mmCIF file of C-alpha atoms in Angstrom:
data_model
loop_
_atom_site.group_PDB
_atom_site.id
_atom_site.type_symbol
_atom_site.label_atom_id
_atom_site.label_comp_id
_atom_site.label_asym_id
_atom_site.label_seq_id
_atom_site.Cartn_x
_atom_site.Cartn_y
_atom_site.Cartn_z
ATOM 1 C CA MET A 24 -46.484 31.387 18.969
ATOM 2 C CA ARG A 25 -42.873 32.505 19.311
ATOM 3 C CA ILE A 26 -40.397 30.281 20.941
ATOM 4 C CA LEU A 27 -37.556 31.111 22.994
ATOM 5 C CA SER A 28 -34.250 29.262 22.234
ATOM 6 C CA ILE A 29 -30.763 29.100 23.781
ATOM 7 C CA TYR A 30 -27.962 28.288 21.432
ATOM 8 C CA ILE A 31 -24.675 27.946 23.499
ATOM 9 C CA ALA A 32 -21.419 26.118 23.819
ATOM 10 C CA THR A 33 -20.316 24.348 26.743
ATOM 11 C CA SER A 34 -17.487 22.171 27.966
ATOM 12 C CA LEU A 35 -18.169 18.399 28.365
ATOM 13 C CA ASP A 36 -18.343 18.979 32.141
ATOM 14 C CA GLY A 37 -20.918 21.802 31.758
ATOM 15 C CA TYR A 38 -18.983 25.128 31.922
ATOM 16 C CA ILE A 39 -19.710 27.841 29.459
ATOM 17 C CA ALA A 40 -16.643 29.931 30.610
ATOM 18 C CA LYS A 41 -13.482 29.269 32.508
ATOM 19 C CA PRO A 42 -12.739 31.500 35.570
ATOM 20 C CA ASN A 43 -12.693 35.246 34.863
ATOM 21 C CA ASP A 44 -15.239 34.756 32.045
ATOM 22 C CA ASP A 45 -12.397 33.170 29.848
ATOM 23 C CA LEU A 46 -13.942 31.808 26.675
ATOM 24 C CA GLY A 47 -10.564 30.720 25.127
ATOM 25 C CA PHE A 48 -11.597 27.031 25.115
ATOM 26 C CA LEU A 49 -14.039 27.844 22.247
ATOM 27 C CA LYS A 50 -11.138 28.592 19.826
ATOM 28 C CA SER A 51 -10.282 24.818 20.000
ATOM 29 C CA VAL A 52 -13.335 24.129 17.844
ATOM 30 C CA GLU A 53 -12.975 27.054 15.344
ATOM 31 C CA LYS A 54 -12.721 26.034 11.794
ATOM 32 C CA GLU A 55 -12.717 28.016 8.678
ATOM 33 C CA GLY A 56 -16.132 27.972 6.924
ATOM 34 C CA GLU A 57 -17.847 26.131 9.828
ATOM 35 C CA ASP A 58 -20.415 27.979 11.758
ATOM 36 C CA TYR A 59 -22.169 24.934 13.312
ATOM 37 C CA GLY A 60 -25.482 25.992 11.987
ATOM 38 C CA TYR A 61 -25.499 29.470 13.613
ATOM 39 C CA ALA A 62 -26.378 31.423 10.396
ATOM 40 C CA SER A 63 -29.209 29.062 9.806
ATOM 41 C CA PHE A 64 -30.317 29.384 13.287
ATOM 42 C CA THR A 65 -30.277 33.142 13.373
ATOM 43 C CA SER A 66 -32.255 33.335 10.268
ATOM 44 C CA THR A 67 -35.243 31.984 12.471
ATOM 45 C CA ILE A 68 -34.982 34.856 15.037
ATOM 46 C CA ASP A 69 -35.719 38.491 15.150
ATOM 47 C CA THR A 70 -35.046 39.191 18.784
ATOM 48 C CA ILE A 71 -31.915 38.594 21.138
ATOM 49 C CA ILE A 72 -31.877 38.555 24.870
ATOM 50 C CA LEU A 73 -28.685 38.450 26.694
ATOM 51 C CA GLY A 74 -26.948 39.553 29.930
ATOM 52 C CA ARG A 75 -24.824 42.575 30.257
ATOM 53 C CA LYS A 76 -21.624 40.761 30.878
ATOM 54 C CA THR A 77 -22.201 38.660 27.728
ATOM 55 C CA TYR A 78 -22.949 41.829 25.888
ATOM 56 C CA ASP A 79 -19.903 43.590 27.117
ATOM 57 C CA TRP A 80 -17.580 40.625 26.198
ATOM 58 C CA VAL A 81 -19.053 40.431 22.581
ATOM 59 C CA LEU A 82 -18.785 44.172 22.193
ATOM 60 C CA LYS A 83 -15.164 44.123 23.138
ATOM 61 C CA GLU A 84 -14.204 40.891 21.291
ATOM 62 C CA ILE A 85 -16.531 41.154 18.101
ATOM 63 C CA GLY A 86 -18.249 44.391 17.920
ATOM 64 C CA SER A 87 -21.888 45.650 18.363
ATOM 65 C CA SER A 88 -22.948 44.543 14.790
ATOM 66 C CA HIS A 89 -22.696 40.960 16.011
ATOM 67 C CA TYR A 90 -26.111 41.527 17.646
ATOM 68 C CA ASP A 91 -27.401 44.784 16.337
ATOM 69 C CA ASN A 92 -27.485 44.351 12.597
ATOM 70 C CA GLY A 93 -30.481 46.750 12.119
ATOM 71 C CA GLU A 94 -32.762 43.771 11.505
ATOM 72 C CA ARG A 95 -33.109 42.359 15.073
ATOM 73 C CA ASP A 96 -34.266 43.769 18.496
ATOM 74 C CA VAL A 97 -31.742 43.233 21.084
ATOM 75 C CA TYR A 98 -32.450 43.283 24.836
ATOM 76 C CA VAL A 99 -29.535 43.623 27.293
ATOM 77 C CA ILE A 100 -30.594 42.540 30.798
ATOM 78 C CA THR A 101 -28.911 45.016 33.088
ATOM 79 C CA ARG A 102 -29.282 46.576 36.598
ATOM 80 C CA THR A 103 -28.254 49.920 35.275
ATOM 81 C CA VAL A 104 -30.507 52.204 33.379
ATOM 82 C CA ARG A 105 -29.019 53.124 29.970
ATOM 83 C CA PRO A 106 -30.527 54.759 26.842
ATOM 84 C CA LYS A 107 -31.230 52.703 23.799
ATOM 85 C CA VAL A 108 -28.591 52.415 21.120
ATOM 86 C CA GLY A 109 -29.838 51.674 17.681
ATOM 87 C CA LYS A 110 -32.055 48.521 18.165
ATOM 88 C CA THR A 111 -30.325 47.591 21.285
ATOM 89 C CA ASN A 112 -32.506 48.137 24.432
ATOM 90 C CA PHE A 113 -31.018 48.008 27.951
ATOM 91 C CA TYR A 114 -33.685 46.371 30.192
ATOM 92 C CA ASN A 115 -33.513 46.413 33.874
ATOM 93 C CA GLY A 116 -36.957 44.631 34.668
ATOM 94 C CA SER A 117 -37.691 41.072 35.100
ATOM 95 C CA PRO A 118 -36.413 38.819 32.248
ATOM 96 C CA ALA A 119 -39.415 36.522 32.626
ATOM 97 C CA GLU A 120 -41.774 39.369 32.221
ATOM 98 C CA LEU A 121 -39.884 40.595 29.230
ATOM 99 C CA VAL A 122 -40.035 36.961 27.747
ATOM 100 C CA ARG A 123 -43.754 36.871 28.273
ATOM 101 C CA GLN A 124 -44.248 40.285 26.623
ATOM 102 C CA LEU A 125 -42.189 39.205 23.584
ATOM 103 C CA LYS A 126 -43.790 35.877 23.290
ATOM 104 C CA SER A 127 -47.096 37.565 23.112
ATOM 105 C CA LYS A 128 -46.280 39.573 20.108
ATOM 106 C CA ASN A 129 -46.065 38.614 16.621
ATOM 107 C CA GLY A 130 -42.634 37.926 15.149
ATOM 108 C CA LYS A 131 -39.905 35.403 14.596
ATOM 109 C CA ASN A 132 -38.401 33.363 17.333
ATOM 110 C CA ILE A 133 -36.458 34.748 20.340
ATOM 111 C CA TYR A 134 -32.930 33.913 21.008
ATOM 112 C CA CYS A 135 -31.301 33.930 24.544
ATOM 113 C CA ASP A 136 -27.473 34.092 24.326
ATOM 114 C CA GLY A 137 -26.783 34.034 27.890
ATOM 115 C CA GLY A 138 -25.317 34.238 30.307
ATOM 116 C CA ALA A 139 -25.910 31.683 32.790
ATOM 117 C CA GLU A 140 -27.773 33.884 35.196
ATOM 118 C CA ILE A 141 -30.312 34.924 32.654
ATOM 119 C CA ILE A 142 -30.718 31.298 31.392
ATOM 120 C CA ASN A 143 -31.298 29.694 34.745
ATOM 121 C CA GLU A 144 -33.665 32.605 35.653
ATOM 122 C CA LEU A 145 -35.787 31.757 32.526
ATOM 123 C CA LEU A 146 -35.527 27.983 33.273
ATOM 124 C CA LYS A 147 -36.948 28.810 36.826
ATOM 125 C CA ASP A 148 -39.907 30.275 35.113
ATOM 126 C CA ASP A 149 -40.127 27.482 32.456
ATOM 127 C CA LEU A 150 -39.794 29.876 29.617
ATOM 128 C CA ILE A 151 -37.104 28.167 27.504
ATOM 129 C CA ASP A 152 -38.631 26.109 24.701
ATOM 130 C CA GLU A 153 -35.639 24.909 22.887
ATOM 131 C CA MET A 154 -32.030 24.374 23.577
ATOM 132 C CA ILE A 155 -29.216 23.921 21.020
ATOM 133 C CA ILE A 156 -26.231 22.959 22.951
ATOM 134 C CA SER A 157 -22.835 22.431 21.474
ATOM 135 C CA VAL A 158 -20.467 20.261 23.554
ATOM 136 C CA VAL A 159 -16.816 21.154 23.116
ATOM 137 C CA PRO A 160 -14.590 18.181 23.831
ATOM 138 C CA VAL A 161 -12.765 19.481 26.850
ATOM 139 C CA LEU A 162 -13.116 19.121 30.640
ATOM 140 C CA LEU A 163 -12.529 22.603 32.028
ATOM 141 C CA GLY A 164 -12.785 21.541 35.823
ATOM 142 C CA ASN A 165 -14.292 24.817 36.988
ATOM 143 C CA GLY A 166 -15.749 28.109 35.858
ATOM 144 C CA THR A 167 -19.233 29.233 34.981
ATOM 145 C CA ARG A 168 -21.738 26.441 34.973
ATOM 146 C CA LEU A 169 -24.372 26.396 32.302
ATOM 147 C CA PHE A 170 -27.040 25.018 34.658
ATOM 148 C CA LYS A 171 -27.360 25.935 38.232
ATOM 149 C CA ASP A 172 -29.046 24.220 41.066
ATOM 150 C CA GLY A 173 -32.417 25.453 42.298
ATOM 151 C CA ARG A 174 -34.717 25.243 39.432
ATOM 152 C CA PRO A 175 -37.611 22.908 38.775
ATOM 153 C CA GLU A 176 -37.366 19.630 37.145
ATOM 154 C CA GLN A 177 -37.952 19.800 33.296
ATOM 155 C CA TRP A 178 -38.236 17.087 30.778
ATOM 156 C CA LEU A 179 -36.800 17.559 27.361
ATOM 157 C CA GLU A 180 -36.845 15.536 24.145
ATOM 158 C CA LEU A 181 -33.945 15.023 21.952
ATOM 159 C CA VAL A 182 -34.814 16.314 18.529
ATOM 160 C CA SER A 183 -31.390 15.811 16.869
ATOM 161 C CA ALA A 184 -27.760 15.302 17.551
ATOM 162 C CA LYS A 185 -24.834 16.188 15.208
ATOM 163 C CA SER A 186 -21.052 15.496 15.437
ATOM 164 C CA PHE A 187 -18.474 17.404 13.739
ATOM 165 C CA ASP A 188 -14.828 16.495 12.656
ATOM 166 C CA THR A 189 -13.584 19.045 15.305
ATOM 167 C CA GLY A 190 -15.034 16.777 18.013
ATOM 168 C CA LEU A 191 -17.907 19.182 18.848
ATOM 169 C CA ALA A 192 -21.325 17.583 19.443
ATOM 170 C CA GLN A 193 -24.462 19.598 18.987
ATOM 171 C CA LEU A 194 -27.747 18.522 20.687
ATOM 172 C CA LEU A 195 -31.008 20.082 19.946
ATOM 173 C CA TYR A 196 -33.580 19.539 22.823
ATOM 174 C CA ARG A 197 -37.239 20.830 22.967
ATOM 175 C CA ARG A 198 -39.048 21.289 26.231
ATOM 176 C CA LYS A 199 -41.494 18.345 26.678
ATOM 177 C CA ARG A 200 -44.752 19.901 27.983
ATOM 178 C CA SER A 201 -46.566 16.710 28.635
ATOM 179 C CA TYR A 202 -45.397 13.247 29.894
#
């Protein structure tokens, strides 16, 4: 069965963006030739789900090919109906229903690239199987929190922890389905 993973960076105090969706703090851990396992991770997926705000930011800062490389299906969760562009689908239904449909089909794994609203909605429905969380060594103080209140308790098991010379620590957790 396909699994749904998040692969995301957060500050040590749990923020994925500063106010006004500012991701500038991520530059502090950029290093030539270091992708923190991202290429290896993306080789295991063939589908990406993300929110419209995240999509718009990546489109502006990096370009559409970051997601739609012609080899992956991309689903942008949005409230506005838009036509498909390449392999990018603009989906205005329930993210949980989309994930259930995708998990029932054959294919590689599924990657949820955020943002926080989508991740938290999927957590409420207990649909995230794996979390790769890169902790950037900074305390931001405020911004967009990775995890919001109001979701059910969920137990995880630590699969691996890696540290890098930039100070970044990367944690891989899998959902623990039995106790």
